[in-house]
Coordinates of C-alpha atoms in Angstrom, one line a residue:
M1 CA -72.6 24.2 -30.0
K2 CA -72.0 22.4 -27.0
L3 CA -70.2 19.0 -27.8
T4 CA -72.1 15.5 -25.9
H5 CA -70.0 13.0 -24.2
A6 CA -70.5 10.7 -27.6
D7 CA -69.0 13.7 -29.7
E8 CA -66.2 14.1 -26.4
A9 CA -65.8 10.2 -27.2
M10 CA -65.1 10.6 -30.8
A11 CA -63.1 13.4 -30.9
A12 CA -60.2 11.4 -28.4
A13 CA -61.0 8.0 -30.4
V14 CA -60.2 10.6 -33.6
E15 CA -57.0 12.2 -31.6
E16 CA -55.7 8.6 -30.6
R17 CA -55.9 7.3 -34.4
W18 CA -53.2 10.9 -34.9
L19 CA -50.9 9.9 -32.3
A20 CA -50.6 6.2 -33.6
A21 CA -49.6 8.0 -37.0
A22 CA -47.4 10.4 -35.4
A23 CA -45.3 8.0 -32.5
Q24 CA -44.5 5.7 -35.6
T25 CA -41.9 4.9 -36.8
G26 CA -40.1 3.0 -39.9
P27 CA -39.9 2.9 -43.1
A28 CA -42.5 5.7 -45.0
Q29 CA -45.3 4.6 -47.8
R30 CA -44.0 7.0 -50.3
A31 CA -46.1 6.1 -52.7
A32 CA -49.2 7.6 -50.4
A33 CA -47.2 10.3 -48.8
E34 CA -46.3 11.6 -52.8
A35 CA -49.8 12.0 -53.7
G36 CA -51.3 13.4 -51.0
V37 CA -48.1 16.0 -51.4
R38 CA -49.1 16.5 -55.1
E39 CA -52.8 17.1 -53.7
A40 CA -51.7 19.3 -51.4
Y41 CA -50.4 21.7 -54.1
R42 CA -53.2 21.6 -56.0
L43 CA -55.4 22.0 -53.7
A44 CA -53.4 25.1 -52.5
G45 CA -53.3 26.6 -56.1
A46 CA -49.9 25.3 -57.3
P47 CA -48.8 23.5 -60.0
E48 CA -47.6 20.2 -58.5
P49 CA -43.8 20.0 -58.0
G50 CA -41.6 18.5 -60.9
R51 CA -39.6 16.8 -58.4
I52 CA -39.7 14.6 -55.3
Y53 CA -37.2 14.1 -53.5
W54 CA -36.0 11.7 -51.1
F55 CA -34.0 11.9 -47.4
G56 CA -32.9 9.8 -44.1
S57 CA -33.6 12.1 -42.0
P58 CA -35.1 15.9 -41.5
R59 CA -31.7 16.9 -40.5
A60 CA -31.2 15.4 -44.1
G61 CA -33.8 17.2 -45.4
A62 CA -32.9 20.6 -44.2
A63 CA -29.6 20.1 -46.1
A64 CA -31.4 18.9 -49.6
V65 CA -33.5 22.2 -49.4
A66 CA -30.1 24.3 -49.1
L67 CA -28.8 23.1 -51.5
L68 CA -31.9 23.1 -53.8
S69 CA -31.5 26.2 -52.7
G70 CA -28.4 27.0 -54.4
A71 CA -26.0 26.2 -51.1
P72 CA -22.3 25.7 -51.8
A73 CA -21.8 22.5 -51.1
P74 CA -18.8 21.8 -48.5
G75 CA -19.2 20.8 -45.4
P76 CA -19.1 17.5 -43.2
A77 CA -19.2 14.0 -44.4
W78 CA -23.2 13.4 -44.1
F79 CA -23.4 16.6 -46.0
A80 CA -21.6 15.2 -48.5
A81 CA -24.0 12.6 -48.6
V82 CA -26.7 14.7 -49.1
H83 CA -25.1 16.2 -52.1
A84 CA -24.7 12.2 -53.4
G85 CA -28.1 11.6 -52.4
L86 CA -29.0 14.4 -54.8
L87 CA -27.1 13.5 -58.4
D88 CA -28.6 9.6 -57.7
Q89 CA -32.3 10.7 -58.1
G90 CA -31.4 12.7 -61.0
W91 CA -30.6 16.3 -60.1
T92 CA -28.2 18.4 -61.6
P93 CA -26.4 20.1 -60.0
G94 CA -27.6 24.3 -60.5
E95 CA -31.1 23.0 -60.2
T96 CA -33.2 24.8 -58.1
A97 CA -36.0 23.8 -56.0
G98 CA -37.1 27.6 -55.9
A99 CA -38.9 29.7 -53.5
S100 CA -41.3 28.5 -50.4
L101 CA -44.7 27.3 -50.1
R102 CA -44.4 26.1 -46.5
R103 CA -47.0 29.5 -45.9
R104 CA -49.5 28.5 -49.8
V105 CA -49.6 24.6 -48.1
R106 CA -49.9 24.4 -45.2
T107 CA -49.8 28.1 -43.1
E108 CA -53.1 29.1 -45.2
P109 CA -54.9 25.9 -45.2
W110 CA -54.6 25.6 -41.4
A111 CA -55.3 29.1 -41.2
A112 CA -58.7 28.3 -43.3
A113 CA -60.0 25.5 -41.8
R114 CA -59.9 27.1 -38.5
K115 CA -62.0 29.6 -39.0
A116 CA -64.7 27.5 -40.6
A117 CA -64.7 25.8 -37.8
V118 CA -64.8 28.1 -35.3
E119 CA -67.9 29.0 -37.2
A120 CA -69.5 26.2 -37.8
L121 CA -69.1 25.1 -34.0
G122 CA -69.2 29.0 -32.7
A123 CA -66.1 29.8 -30.3
D124 CA -67.1 27.5 -27.1
G125 CA -68.0 24.0 -29.3
W126 CA -63.7 24.6 -31.0
A127 CA -61.9 25.7 -27.7
Q128 CA -64.3 22.3 -26.5
L129 CA -63.5 19.8 -29.0
G130 CA -59.6 21.7 -29.0
A131 CA -59.6 20.0 -25.8
A132 CA -61.1 17.0 -26.5
A133 CA -59.4 16.5 -29.9
G134 CA -55.9 17.8 -29.0
R135 CA -54.5 18.6 -26.4
R136 CA -53.0 15.9 -25.2
S137 CA -51.5 15.1 -29.1
W138 CA -49.8 18.5 -29.0
G139 CA -48.4 18.3 -25.4
L140 CA -46.9 14.6 -26.2
M141 CA -46.0 14.8 -30.2
M142 CA -45.2 18.5 -30.4
D143 CA -44.2 20.4 -27.7
L144 CA -42.3 17.3 -26.6
V145 CA -41.1 15.1 -29.8
A146 CA -41.4 17.5 -32.3
G147 CA -40.6 20.8 -30.3
R148 CA -37.4 19.0 -29.6
L149 CA -35.8 17.5 -32.8
R150 CA -36.7 21.3 -34.2
L151 CA -33.9 22.7 -31.2
R152 CA -31.8 19.7 -31.3
L153 CA -31.5 19.6 -35.6
G154 CA -30.8 23.9 -35.2
E155 CA -27.7 23.3 -32.3
D156 CA -26.2 20.5 -35.0
L157 CA -27.0 23.1 -37.7
A158 CA -25.2 26.2 -36.2
A159 CA -22.6 24.0 -35.3
D160 CA -21.4 22.0 -38.3
F161 CA -22.7 25.6 -40.8
P162 CA -21.6 28.7 -37.8
G163 CA -21.8 32.4 -38.5
D164 CA -23.5 34.5 -42.1
T165 CA -21.8 31.9 -44.3
G166 CA -23.5 28.8 -42.6
R167 CA -27.2 30.7 -42.3
P168 CA -28.3 29.2 -45.6
V169 CA -28.1 25.3 -44.6
R170 CA -29.4 26.8 -41.5
T171 CA -32.6 28.2 -42.7
P172 CA -34.8 25.7 -44.2
V173 CA -35.5 24.4 -40.5
L174 CA -38.1 27.4 -40.6
D175 CA -39.8 26.4 -43.5
A176 CA -40.1 22.4 -42.9
I177 CA -44.3 21.2 -42.8
Y178 CA -44.1 18.2 -39.7
G179 CA -45.7 15.1 -42.1
Q180 CA -46.8 12.9 -39.1
H181 CA -46.4 15.3 -36.2
D182 CA -49.0 17.7 -37.6
G183 CA -51.5 15.0 -36.4
A184 CA -51.2 16.8 -33.4
W185 CA -53.9 19.3 -34.7
L186 CA -55.3 18.1 -37.7
S187 CA -56.8 15.1 -35.2
T188 CA -59.0 18.5 -34.1
F189 CA -60.0 18.9 -37.3
E190 CA -60.7 15.4 -38.1
A191 CA -63.6 15.6 -35.0
A192 CA -64.8 18.8 -35.8
D193 CA -65.6 17.2 -40.0
R194 CA -67.0 13.9 -38.1
L195 CA -69.3 17.0 -35.9
C196 CA -69.8 18.8 -39.3
P197 CA -70.1 17.2 -42.4
D198 CA -71.1 19.9 -45.1
A199 CA -69.2 22.8 -43.9
G200 CA -66.0 20.9 -45.7
L201 CA -63.3 21.7 -42.9
M202 CA -61.1 19.4 -44.3
T203 CA -61.2 20.0 -47.6
G204 CA -58.3 21.8 -48.1
L205 CA -55.9 20.3 -45.8
T206 CA -57.0 16.4 -47.7
G207 CA -52.9 16.6 -48.8
L208 CA -51.4 17.4 -45.8
A209 CA -53.8 14.4 -43.6
Q210 CA -52.4 11.9 -46.4
V211 CA -49.2 13.1 -45.8
A212 CA -49.1 13.4 -42.4
R213 CA -50.0 9.6 -42.0
H214 CA -47.4 8.3 -44.1
C215 CA -43.6 9.9 -44.0
G216 CA -41.6 12.1 -41.5
W217 CA -41.6 15.8 -42.3
W218 CA -40.8 17.6 -45.7
W219 CA -40.3 20.8 -47.6
A220 CA -42.8 22.0 -50.3
N221 CA -41.0 24.3 -53.3
E222 CA -41.8 25.5 -55.6
R223 CA -40.3 23.2 -58.7
A224 CA -39.6 20.3 -55.9
A225 CA -40.9 18.8 -52.6
V226 CA -38.3 17.4 -50.2
L227 CA -38.9 14.7 -48.1
T228 CA -37.9 12.6 -45.0
E229 CA -38.2 9.0 -43.6
R230 CA -39.6 8.7 -40.0
P231 CA -37.6 7.6 -37.3
E232 CA -36.6 3.7 -36.8
T233 CA -36.7 4.2 -33.0
L234 CA -38.3 6.8 -30.8
A235 CA -37.8 6.3 -27.3
R236 CA -40.3 7.9 -25.0
D237 CA -40.8 7.2 -21.0
N238 CA -43.8 7.0 -19.0
V239 CA -45.3 10.5 -19.7
G240 CA -44.3 10.7 -22.9
R241 CA -41.1 12.2 -22.9
L242 CA -38.1 10.8 -25.3
H243 CA -35.6 9.1 -22.7
R244 CA -33.1 6.0 -23.0
G245 CA -30.2 5.5 -21.4
E246 CA -28.6 3.8 -24.0
G247 CA -28.5 4.7 -28.0
A248 CA -30.7 7.7 -29.5
A249 CA -34.3 8.4 -27.9
M250 CA -35.3 9.2 -31.8
E251 CA -33.0 7.9 -35.0
F252 CA -33.4 8.1 -38.6
P253 CA -32.2 5.8 -41.3
D254 CA -30.0 7.7 -41.7
G255 CA -27.8 8.0 -38.1
Y256 CA -28.9 10.9 -37.9
G257 CA -30.5 11.1 -34.0
L258 CA -31.3 12.6 -30.8
W259 CA -29.9 11.6 -27.5
A260 CA -32.0 12.9 -24.5
W261 CA -33.6 11.7 -20.8
R262 CA -36.0 12.7 -19.5
G263 CA -37.1 14.9 -22.7
M264 CA -33.5 16.4 -22.2
P265 CA -31.7 16.6 -25.2
I266 CA -28.2 15.4 -24.3
P267 CA -24.8 15.7 -26.4
A268 CA -24.3 12.2 -28.1
D269 CA -20.9 12.4 -26.0
L270 CA -22.5 12.6 -22.9
A271 CA -24.8 10.1 -24.0
A272 CA -22.3 7.5 -24.9
E273 CA -20.0 8.3 -21.7
L274 CA -23.4 7.3 -19.3
P275 CA -23.2 3.4 -19.4
T276 CA -19.4 4.4 -17.7
L277 CA -19.8 7.2 -15.2
D278 CA -18.0 7.1 -12.3
V279 CA -18.1 9.5 -8.8
D280 CA -15.3 11.1 -10.5
R281 CA -16.9 12.1 -13.7
I282 CA -19.5 13.4 -11.9
R283 CA -17.8 16.1 -9.7
R284 CA -15.1 17.2 -12.5
E285 CA -19.1 17.9 -14.4
E286 CA -19.7 21.8 -14.4
N287 CA -23.3 22.1 -16.1
A288 CA -25.7 21.8 -12.9
E289 CA -27.7 20.9 -15.9
I290 CA -26.1 17.7 -17.4
R291 CA -24.8 17.1 -14.2
R292 CA -28.7 16.5 -13.0
V293 CA -28.2 13.7 -15.8
M294 CA -25.5 12.1 -14.9
L295 CA -27.1 11.7 -11.7
E296 CA -30.3 11.0 -12.8
H297 CA -28.4 7.7 -15.3
F298 CA -26.0 6.5 -12.0
G299 CA -28.3 6.6 -9.3
Y300 CA -28.6 8.8 -5.9
E301 CA -28.9 6.5 -3.8
R302 CA -25.4 5.3 -5.2
Y303 CA -23.5 8.0 -4.9
L304 CA -24.6 9.4 -1.9
R305 CA -22.5 5.5 -1.2
E306 CA -19.7 6.5 -3.0
S307 CA -19.4 10.0 -2.3
G308 CA -19.3 9.8 1.8
A309 CA -22.2 12.0 1.9
R310 CA -22.9 13.6 5.4
R311 CA -26.1 11.9 7.5
S312 CA -27.8 14.7 9.1
G313 CA -29.3 13.1 11.5
S314 CA -32.4 10.0 11.9
D315 CA -36.0 9.0 12.9
E316 CA -38.7 7.0 12.8
T317 CA -39.5 7.3 8.9
G318 CA -35.8 7.3 8.3
T319 CA -33.0 8.5 7.7
L320 CA -31.7 12.5 5.9
W321 CA -28.1 12.3 3.8
H322 CA -26.8 15.6 2.3
L323 CA -24.0 16.2 0.1
D324 CA -23.5 19.5 -1.5
L325 CA -23.0 20.2 -5.0
P326 CA -20.5 22.3 -7.1
G327 CA -22.6 24.4 -8.4
D328 CA -25.4 23.4 -7.9
E329 CA -28.0 22.8 -4.9
P330 CA -26.9 20.4 -2.3
L331 CA -28.0 17.0 -2.5
V332 CA -30.5 16.0 0.4
M333 CA -32.6 12.7 0.4
V334 CA -34.6 10.9 2.7
E335 CA -33.6 7.1 3.2
V336 CA -36.7 4.7 4.2
V337 CA -36.9 1.1 5.0
N338 CA -40.2 0.0 4.2
S339 CA -42.3 -1.4 7.2
T340 CA -44.1 -4.1 5.5
P341 CA -41.5 -7.5 4.7
E342 CA -41.0 -8.6 2.1
P343 CA -42.5 -12.4 1.1
D344 CA -38.2 -13.5 1.8
G345 CA -38.2 -11.5 4.7
T346 CA -36.1 -8.8 3.8
S347 CA -37.5 -5.0 3.9
R348 CA -36.8 -2.5 1.1
V349 CA -35.4 0.1 1.1
Y350 CA -35.7 3.5 -1.0
W351 CA -34.5 6.7 -1.6
L352 CA -36.4 9.9 -1.8
R353 CA -35.0 13.3 -2.8
V354 CA -36.2 16.3 -0.4
P355 CA -35.8 19.8 -0.6
P356 CA -32.0 21.3 0.3
R357 CA -33.5 22.7 3.1
T358 CA -35.4 19.6 4.5
R359 CA -34.2 19.5 8.6
S360 CA -35.3 16.2 9.5
A361 CA -35.8 12.7 7.4
R362 CA -39.9 12.9 8.7
E363 CA -40.4 16.9 7.1
G364 CA -38.9 15.1 4.6
V365 CA -41.4 12.5 3.9
A366 CA -43.9 14.6 5.3
W367 CA -43.3 16.9 1.8
T368 CA -43.8 14.4 -0.5
F369 CA -47.4 13.8 0.9
G370 CA -47.7 17.9 1.3
L371 CA -47.5 17.8 4.9
T372 CA -45.4 19.8 7.0
A373 CA -43.6 17.4 9.9
E374 CA -46.4 18.1 12.4
E375 CA -49.1 17.4 10.2
Y376 CA -47.8 13.8 9.4
H377 CA -48.7 11.8 11.3
P378 CA -49.4 8.2 9.5
L379 CA -51.7 5.3 11.0
I380 CA -50.1 2.6 9.0
Q381 CA -46.7 3.1 6.9
T382 CA -47.2 0.0 4.1

């Protein structure tokens, strides 16, 4: 099956709606989410969960699953709060949730729906639909948001519960169902279902879709399900990467958060330092990646001015500056003065970071256009 332009437009519209759900912040719609959980269990041929517990973040959700699996209670203060949260919701210590049902509830229905979709659309049609309805959302949500959250969550749990004794608390992360972030793939199946309404492509996925529209990450176990709230804050830059200079880029109601700068997760203590950075602190940082985050926040041009950068030369295109960075490649930038004055008569100054090998301002400016210094001869500079 070959998709028409109208088919692709429909698929793109479906993807936009799922992207909005995946990026939604604020309180979960608990009744609707719980109804979706029960439907997902029924569609998987499993008895409905006897209990459904709610927590304020994926970290708390993973810890609750660990406690419901018989993991020991001692831990940091936030872990004790999860233990108390279970008790407040009627849990009796020693009562367990049973085995994970992730495979039955999520993996197998997805595989069955994909097989049916390929049969209905053909391999080429399915690939075309995936590009129209899922490729963008997968990159924006699964790679740049859910993937980053899962990585940081694993690191945080490993720090709080190291070694073999901490494994029972870390393991539940592997069994998480991504709730709203599953919209990254549900969009393709909903679009396929609209193209082939008689194929029943969403029949086994309606429960998962219901949960994804109404809450965050969740866990399905034999006797209990654990659901979590969506984030209160989700801050991203113009290309969709988690990014915030002051505060967590993703923050949950219970206070758990992920700090990030241009998509790179950073420690909370570093995030607290960013507003008060100075040249000496940046110089002392031994981790090159962390130092780059500091430089971007502090400002390359400001760092050059305050750290005694060396002027390597100038020509009609600008001035080349060079600064060695310990344990990293040199910082080389071109200072360019806009030839068109601003309304107040001043000329704006731009700073362009260029490769360390750059030997002249002309070469650096030309590089930003994908040209060599010899090829760069602008007729008009704006």
